[in-house]
């Protein structure tokens, strides 16, 4: 499955990754993953892998995070967190 981000860049969501997300992060729904990529609050470059970008979207009291591999254009994983992690901000939504 292909999912576009806010700029129209398409990222592949492999079946194996979606299976991992459903098994290990069942609180994340597909529509939330898509919404996070399409309408993020902030995009951060990963501190641990410079080819990874983290798309954050506040939904309720928590952030949904979609981690993408920018060179291979694929979703690596997604998770829920209570704050935006440190790293180089690549883009922030204007308030």
Tab-separated table of N, CA and C in Angstrom:
chain	number	residue	atom	x	y	z
A	1	UNK	N	0.841	-1.175	0.000
A	1	UNK	CA	0.000	0.000	0.000
A	1	UNK	C	0.888	1.240	0.000
A	2	UNK	N	0.503	2.251	-0.769
A	2	UNK	CA	1.216	3.522	-0.829
A	2	UNK	C	0.418	4.563	-0.043
A	3	UNK	N	1.141	5.389	0.726
A	3	UNK	CA	0.518	6.458	1.494
A	3	UNK	C	1.298	7.738	1.228
A	4	UNK	N	0.593	8.802	0.865
A	4	UNK	CA	1.247	10.073	0.543
A	4	UNK	C	1.375	10.939	1.792
A	5	UNK	N	2.454	11.716	1.828
A	5	UNK	CA	2.634	12.658	2.927
A	5	UNK	C	2.083	14.030	2.518
A	6	UNK	N	2.358	15.032	3.328
A	6	UNK	CA	1.813	16.379	3.106
A	6	UNK	C	2.259	16.995	1.787
A	7	UNK	N	3.405	16.584	1.267
A	7	UNK	CA	3.934	17.115	0.015
A	7	UNK	C	3.636	16.232	-1.187
A	8	UNK	N	2.894	15.148	-0.959
A	8	UNK	CA	2.572	14.231	-2.042
A	8	UNK	C	3.603	13.134	-2.260
A	9	UNK	N	4.679	13.114	-1.441
A	9	UNK	CA	5.651	12.016	-1.541
A	9	UNK	C	4.963	10.735	-1.084
A	10	UNK	N	5.134	9.677	-1.845
A	10	UNK	CA	4.501	8.409	-1.498
A	10	UNK	C	5.473	7.490	-0.782
A	11	UNK	N	4.982	6.905	0.307
A	11	UNK	CA	5.751	5.933	1.075
A	11	UNK	C	5.027	4.597	1.017
A	12	UNK	N	5.791	3.543	0.825
A	12	UNK	CA	5.241	2.192	0.802
A	12	UNK	C	5.036	1.709	2.233
A	13	UNK	N	3.906	1.078	2.493
A	13	UNK	CA	3.635	0.429	3.773
A	13	UNK	C	3.582	-1.071	3.491
A	14	UNK	N	4.734	-1.763	3.648
A	14	UNK	CA	4.759	-3.207	3.362
A	14	UNK	C	3.799	-3.975	4.280
A	15	UNK	N	3.263	-5.061	3.758
A	15	UNK	CA	2.357	-5.900	4.556
A	15	UNK	C	3.015	-6.346	5.856
A	16	UNK	N	4.301	-6.672	5.808
A	16	UNK	CA	4.994	-7.147	7.007
A	16	UNK	C	5.068	-6.056	8.071
A	17	UNK	N	5.249	-4.807	7.655
A	17	UNK	CA	5.300	-3.698	8.615
A	17	UNK	C	3.911	-3.448	9.191
A	18	UNK	N	2.868	-3.478	8.351
A	18	UNK	CA	1.510	-3.282	8.841
A	18	UNK	C	1.130	-4.394	9.826
A	19	UNK	N	1.544	-5.606	9.539
A	19	UNK	CA	1.294	-6.726	10.465
A	19	UNK	C	1.983	-6.456	11.808
A	20	UNK	N	3.243	-6.009	11.780
A	20	UNK	CA	3.976	-5.677	13.010
A	20	UNK	C	3.238	-4.579	13.786
A	21	UNK	N	2.787	-3.555	13.091
A	21	UNK	CA	2.075	-2.452	13.755
A	21	UNK	C	0.801	-2.966	14.410
A	22	UNK	N	0.027	-3.763	13.700
A	22	UNK	CA	-1.231	-4.285	14.270
A	22	UNK	C	-0.974	-5.173	15.480
A	23	UNK	N	0.112	-5.929	15.449
A	23	UNK	CA	0.435	-6.832	16.564
A	23	UNK	C	1.000	-6.077	17.772
A	24	UNK	N	1.897	-5.115	17.533
A	24	UNK	CA	2.643	-4.479	18.611
A	24	UNK	C	2.152	-3.089	19.007
A	25	UNK	N	1.374	-2.467	18.151
A	25	UNK	CA	0.852	-1.123	18.426
A	25	UNK	C	-0.631	-1.073	18.027
A	26	UNK	N	-1.453	-1.919	18.652
A	26	UNK	CA	-2.855	-2.024	18.213
A	26	UNK	C	-3.663	-0.745	18.409
A	27	UNK	N	-3.147	0.199	19.204
A	27	UNK	CA	-3.860	1.460	19.407
A	27	UNK	C	-3.800	2.355	18.168
A	28	UNK	N	-2.909	2.040	17.239
A	28	UNK	CA	-2.745	2.850	16.026
A	28	UNK	C	-3.615	2.267	14.919
A	29	UNK	N	-4.495	3.089	14.419
A	29	UNK	CA	-5.380	2.685	13.328
A	29	UNK	C	-4.807	3.198	12.000
A	30	UNK	N	-5.174	2.538	10.926
A	30	UNK	CA	-4.659	2.907	9.609
A	30	UNK	C	-4.989	4.360	9.266
A	31	UNK	N	-6.207	4.813	9.600
A	31	UNK	CA	-6.562	6.194	9.281
A	31	UNK	C	-5.698	7.189	10.059
A	32	UNK	N	-5.264	6.837	11.277
A	32	UNK	CA	-4.373	7.710	12.047
A	32	UNK	C	-2.981	7.758	11.422
A	33	UNK	N	-2.510	6.629	10.944
A	33	UNK	CA	-1.219	6.581	10.267
A	33	UNK	C	-1.256	7.476	9.027
A	34	UNK	N	-2.308	7.350	8.233
A	34	UNK	CA	-2.450	8.171	7.028
A	34	UNK	C	-2.558	9.645	7.381
A	35	UNK	N	-3.357	9.974	8.403
A	35	UNK	CA	-3.540	11.358	8.826
A	35	UNK	C	-2.226	11.971	9.311
A	36	UNK	N	-1.420	11.189	10.018
A	36	UNK	CA	-0.141	11.677	10.528
A	36	UNK	C	0.799	12.032	9.387
A	37	UNK	N	0.832	11.218	8.342
A	37	UNK	CA	1.676	11.528	7.191
A	37	UNK	C	1.135	12.708	6.378
A	38	UNK	N	-0.183	12.757	6.195
A	38	UNK	CA	-0.799	13.810	5.372
A	38	UNK	C	-0.823	15.172	6.057
A	39	UNK	N	-0.981	15.171	7.390
A	39	UNK	CA	-1.171	16.427	8.103
A	39	UNK	C	-0.390	16.419	9.425
A	40	UNK	N	0.947	16.315	9.355
A	40	UNK	CA	1.738	16.254	10.591
A	40	UNK	C	1.793	17.610	11.294
A	41	UNK	N	2.093	17.578	12.581
A	41	UNK	CA	2.351	18.804	13.340
A	41	UNK	C	3.817	19.198	13.213
A	42	UNK	N	4.677	18.202	13.133
A	42	UNK	CA	6.121	18.437	13.012
A	42	UNK	C	6.764	17.205	12.377
A	43	UNK	N	7.866	17.440	11.647
A	43	UNK	CA	8.665	16.352	11.093
A	43	UNK	C	10.086	16.541	11.613
A	44	UNK	N	10.629	15.494	12.210
A	44	UNK	CA	11.947	15.517	12.836
A	44	UNK	C	12.862	14.515	12.128
A	45	UNK	N	14.136	14.885	11.921
A	45	UNK	CA	15.110	13.906	11.441
A	45	UNK	C	15.546	13.079	12.649
A	46	UNK	N	15.588	11.805	12.491
A	46	UNK	CA	15.967	10.900	13.577
A	46	UNK	C	17.396	11.165	14.050
A	47	UNK	N	17.584	11.115	15.361
A	47	UNK	CA	18.929	11.214	15.945
A	47	UNK	C	19.714	9.916	15.773
A	48	UNK	N	19.028	8.788	15.622
A	48	UNK	CA	19.698	7.495	15.570
A	48	UNK	C	19.886	6.962	14.158
A	49	UNK	N	19.209	7.575	13.164
A	49	UNK	CA	19.363	7.140	11.777
A	49	UNK	C	19.035	8.328	10.879
A	50	UNK	N	20.051	8.937	10.290
A	50	UNK	CA	19.829	10.175	9.540
A	50	UNK	C	18.967	10.007	8.307
A	51	UNK	N	18.718	8.770	7.870
A	51	UNK	CA	17.835	8.560	6.723
A	51	UNK	C	16.377	8.374	7.162
A	52	UNK	N	16.132	8.383	8.468
A	52	UNK	CA	14.769	8.232	8.982
A	52	UNK	C	14.201	9.583	9.401
A	53	UNK	N	12.924	9.743	9.108
A	53	UNK	CA	12.199	10.936	9.528
A	53	UNK	C	11.006	10.509	10.359
A	54	UNK	N	10.698	11.319	11.368
A	54	UNK	CA	9.594	11.028	12.270
A	54	UNK	C	8.512	12.078	12.076
A	55	UNK	N	7.332	11.640	11.642
A	55	UNK	CA	6.177	12.508	11.460
A	55	UNK	C	5.332	12.408	12.734
A	56	UNK	N	5.073	13.547	13.375
A	56	UNK	CA	4.304	13.602	14.616
A	56	UNK	C	2.967	14.285	14.371
A	57	UNK	N	1.907	13.721	14.953
A	57	UNK	CA	0.573	14.310	14.895
A	57	UNK	C	-0.077	14.107	16.251
A	58	UNK	N	-0.474	15.212	16.903
A	58	UNK	CA	-1.140	15.092	18.202
A	58	UNK	C	-2.588	14.702	17.965
A	59	UNK	N	-2.948	13.568	18.533
A	59	UNK	CA	-4.316	13.057	18.453
A	59	UNK	C	-4.725	12.756	19.889
A	60	UNK	N	-5.662	13.538	20.400
A	60	UNK	CA	-6.006	13.416	21.816
A	60	UNK	C	-4.875	13.991	22.649
A	61	UNK	N	-4.500	13.284	23.708
A	61	UNK	CA	-3.421	13.793	24.564
A	61	UNK	C	-2.051	13.264	24.187
A	62	UNK	N	-1.989	12.384	23.180
A	62	UNK	CA	-0.721	11.790	22.772
A	62	UNK	C	-0.391	12.113	21.319
A	63	UNK	N	0.879	11.901	20.973
A	63	UNK	CA	1.325	12.035	19.598
A	63	UNK	C	1.374	10.660	18.957
A	64	UNK	N	0.857	10.573	17.735
A	64	UNK	CA	1.089	9.416	16.885
A	64	UNK	C	2.344	9.748	16.099
A	65	UNK	N	3.234	8.790	15.964
A	65	UNK	CA	4.496	8.996	15.265
A	65	UNK	C	4.597	7.951	14.160
A	66	UNK	N	4.888	8.407	12.961
A	66	UNK	CA	5.147	7.497	11.848
A	66	UNK	C	6.607	7.691	11.465
A	67	UNK	N	7.364	6.598	11.521
A	67	UNK	CA	8.783	6.629	11.171
A	67	UNK	C	8.911	6.136	9.737
A	68	UNK	N	9.510	6.986	8.884
A	68	UNK	CA	9.699	6.612	7.489
A	68	UNK	C	11.185	6.591	7.152
A	69	UNK	N	11.532	5.745	6.218
A	69	UNK	CA	12.886	5.684	5.664
A	69	UNK	C	12.828	6.566	4.427
A	70	UNK	N	13.483	7.726	4.486
A	70	UNK	CA	13.320	8.722	3.431
A	70	UNK	C	13.952	8.318	2.100
A	71	UNK	N	15.044	7.577	2.117
A	71	UNK	CA	15.684	7.178	0.864
A	71	UNK	C	14.935	6.050	0.167
A	72	UNK	N	14.491	5.071	0.951
A	72	UNK	CA	13.766	3.931	0.377
A	72	UNK	C	12.275	4.218	0.224
A	73	UNK	N	11.833	5.354	0.770
A	73	UNK	CA	10.430	5.776	0.693
A	73	UNK	C	9.486	4.689	1.219
A	74	UNK	N	9.742	4.276	2.476
A	74	UNK	CA	8.852	3.271	3.078
A	74	UNK	C	8.616	3.584	4.544
A	75	UNK	N	7.468	3.140	5.037
A	75	UNK	CA	7.133	3.258	6.450
A	75	UNK	C	7.888	2.168	7.187
A	76	UNK	N	8.588	2.563	8.264
A	76	UNK	CA	9.333	1.591	9.064
A	76	UNK	C	8.516	1.097	10.250
A	77	UNK	N	7.821	2.009	10.928
A	77	UNK	CA	6.980	1.648	12.068
A	77	UNK	C	6.158	2.857	12.461
A	78	UNK	N	5.340	2.686	13.446
A	78	UNK	CA	4.565	3.773	14.026
A	78	UNK	C	4.387	3.486	15.503
A	79	UNK	N	4.173	4.523	16.277
A	79	UNK	CA	4.050	4.358	17.726
A	79	UNK	C	3.315	5.542	18.316
A	80	UNK	N	3.034	5.468	19.607
A	80	UNK	CA	2.391	6.538	20.359
A	80	UNK	C	3.365	7.012	21.419
A	81	UNK	N	3.445	8.338	21.618
A	81	UNK	CA	4.341	8.896	22.630
A	81	UNK	C	3.682	10.125	23.250
A	82	UNK	N	4.241	10.561	24.378
A	82	UNK	CA	3.654	11.718	25.057
A	82	UNK	C	4.345	13.036	24.705
A	83	UNK	N	5.447	12.985	23.945
A	83	UNK	CA	6.124	14.225	23.574
A	83	UNK	C	6.923	14.033	22.294
A	84	UNK	N	7.253	15.147	21.667
A	84	UNK	CA	8.100	15.131	20.476
A	84	UNK	C	9.535	14.944	20.944
A	85	UNK	N	10.207	13.977	20.374
A	85	UNK	CA	11.593	13.693	20.749
A	85	UNK	C	12.537	14.750	20.165
A	86	UNK	N	13.724	14.836	20.721
A	86	UNK	CA	14.701	15.799	20.221
A	86	UNK	C	15.242	15.340	18.876
A	87	UNK	N	15.645	16.288	18.093
A	87	UNK	CA	16.194	16.014	16.774
A	87	UNK	C	16.040	17.254	15.924
A	88	UNK	N	16.605	17.227	14.739
A	88	UNK	CA	16.524	18.367	13.839
A	88	UNK	C	15.118	18.475	13.268
A	89	UNK	N	14.471	19.606	13.517
A	89	UNK	CA	13.133	19.837	12.966
A	89	UNK	C	13.270	20.149	11.480
A	90	UNK	N	12.664	19.334	10.656
A	90	UNK	CA	12.701	19.529	9.207
A	90	UNK	C	11.541	20.382	8.729
A	91	UNK	N	10.425	20.352	9.480
A	91	UNK	CA	9.235	21.096	9.122
A	91	UNK	C	8.330	21.187	10.345
A	92	UNK	N	7.681	22.332	10.524
A	92	UNK	CA	6.697	22.497	11.606
A	92	UNK	C	5.478	23.199	11.060
A	93	UNK	N	4.311	22.741	11.501
A	93	UNK	CA	3.057	23.372	11.080
A	93	UNK	C	2.996	24.768	11.690
A	94	UNK	N	2.582	25.715	10.865
A	94	UNK	CA	2.398	27.084	11.358
A	94	UNK	C	1.130	27.127	12.213
A	95	UNK	N	1.237	27.754	13.360
A	95	UNK	CA	0.080	27.829	14.281
A	95	UNK	C	-0.769	29.030	14.004
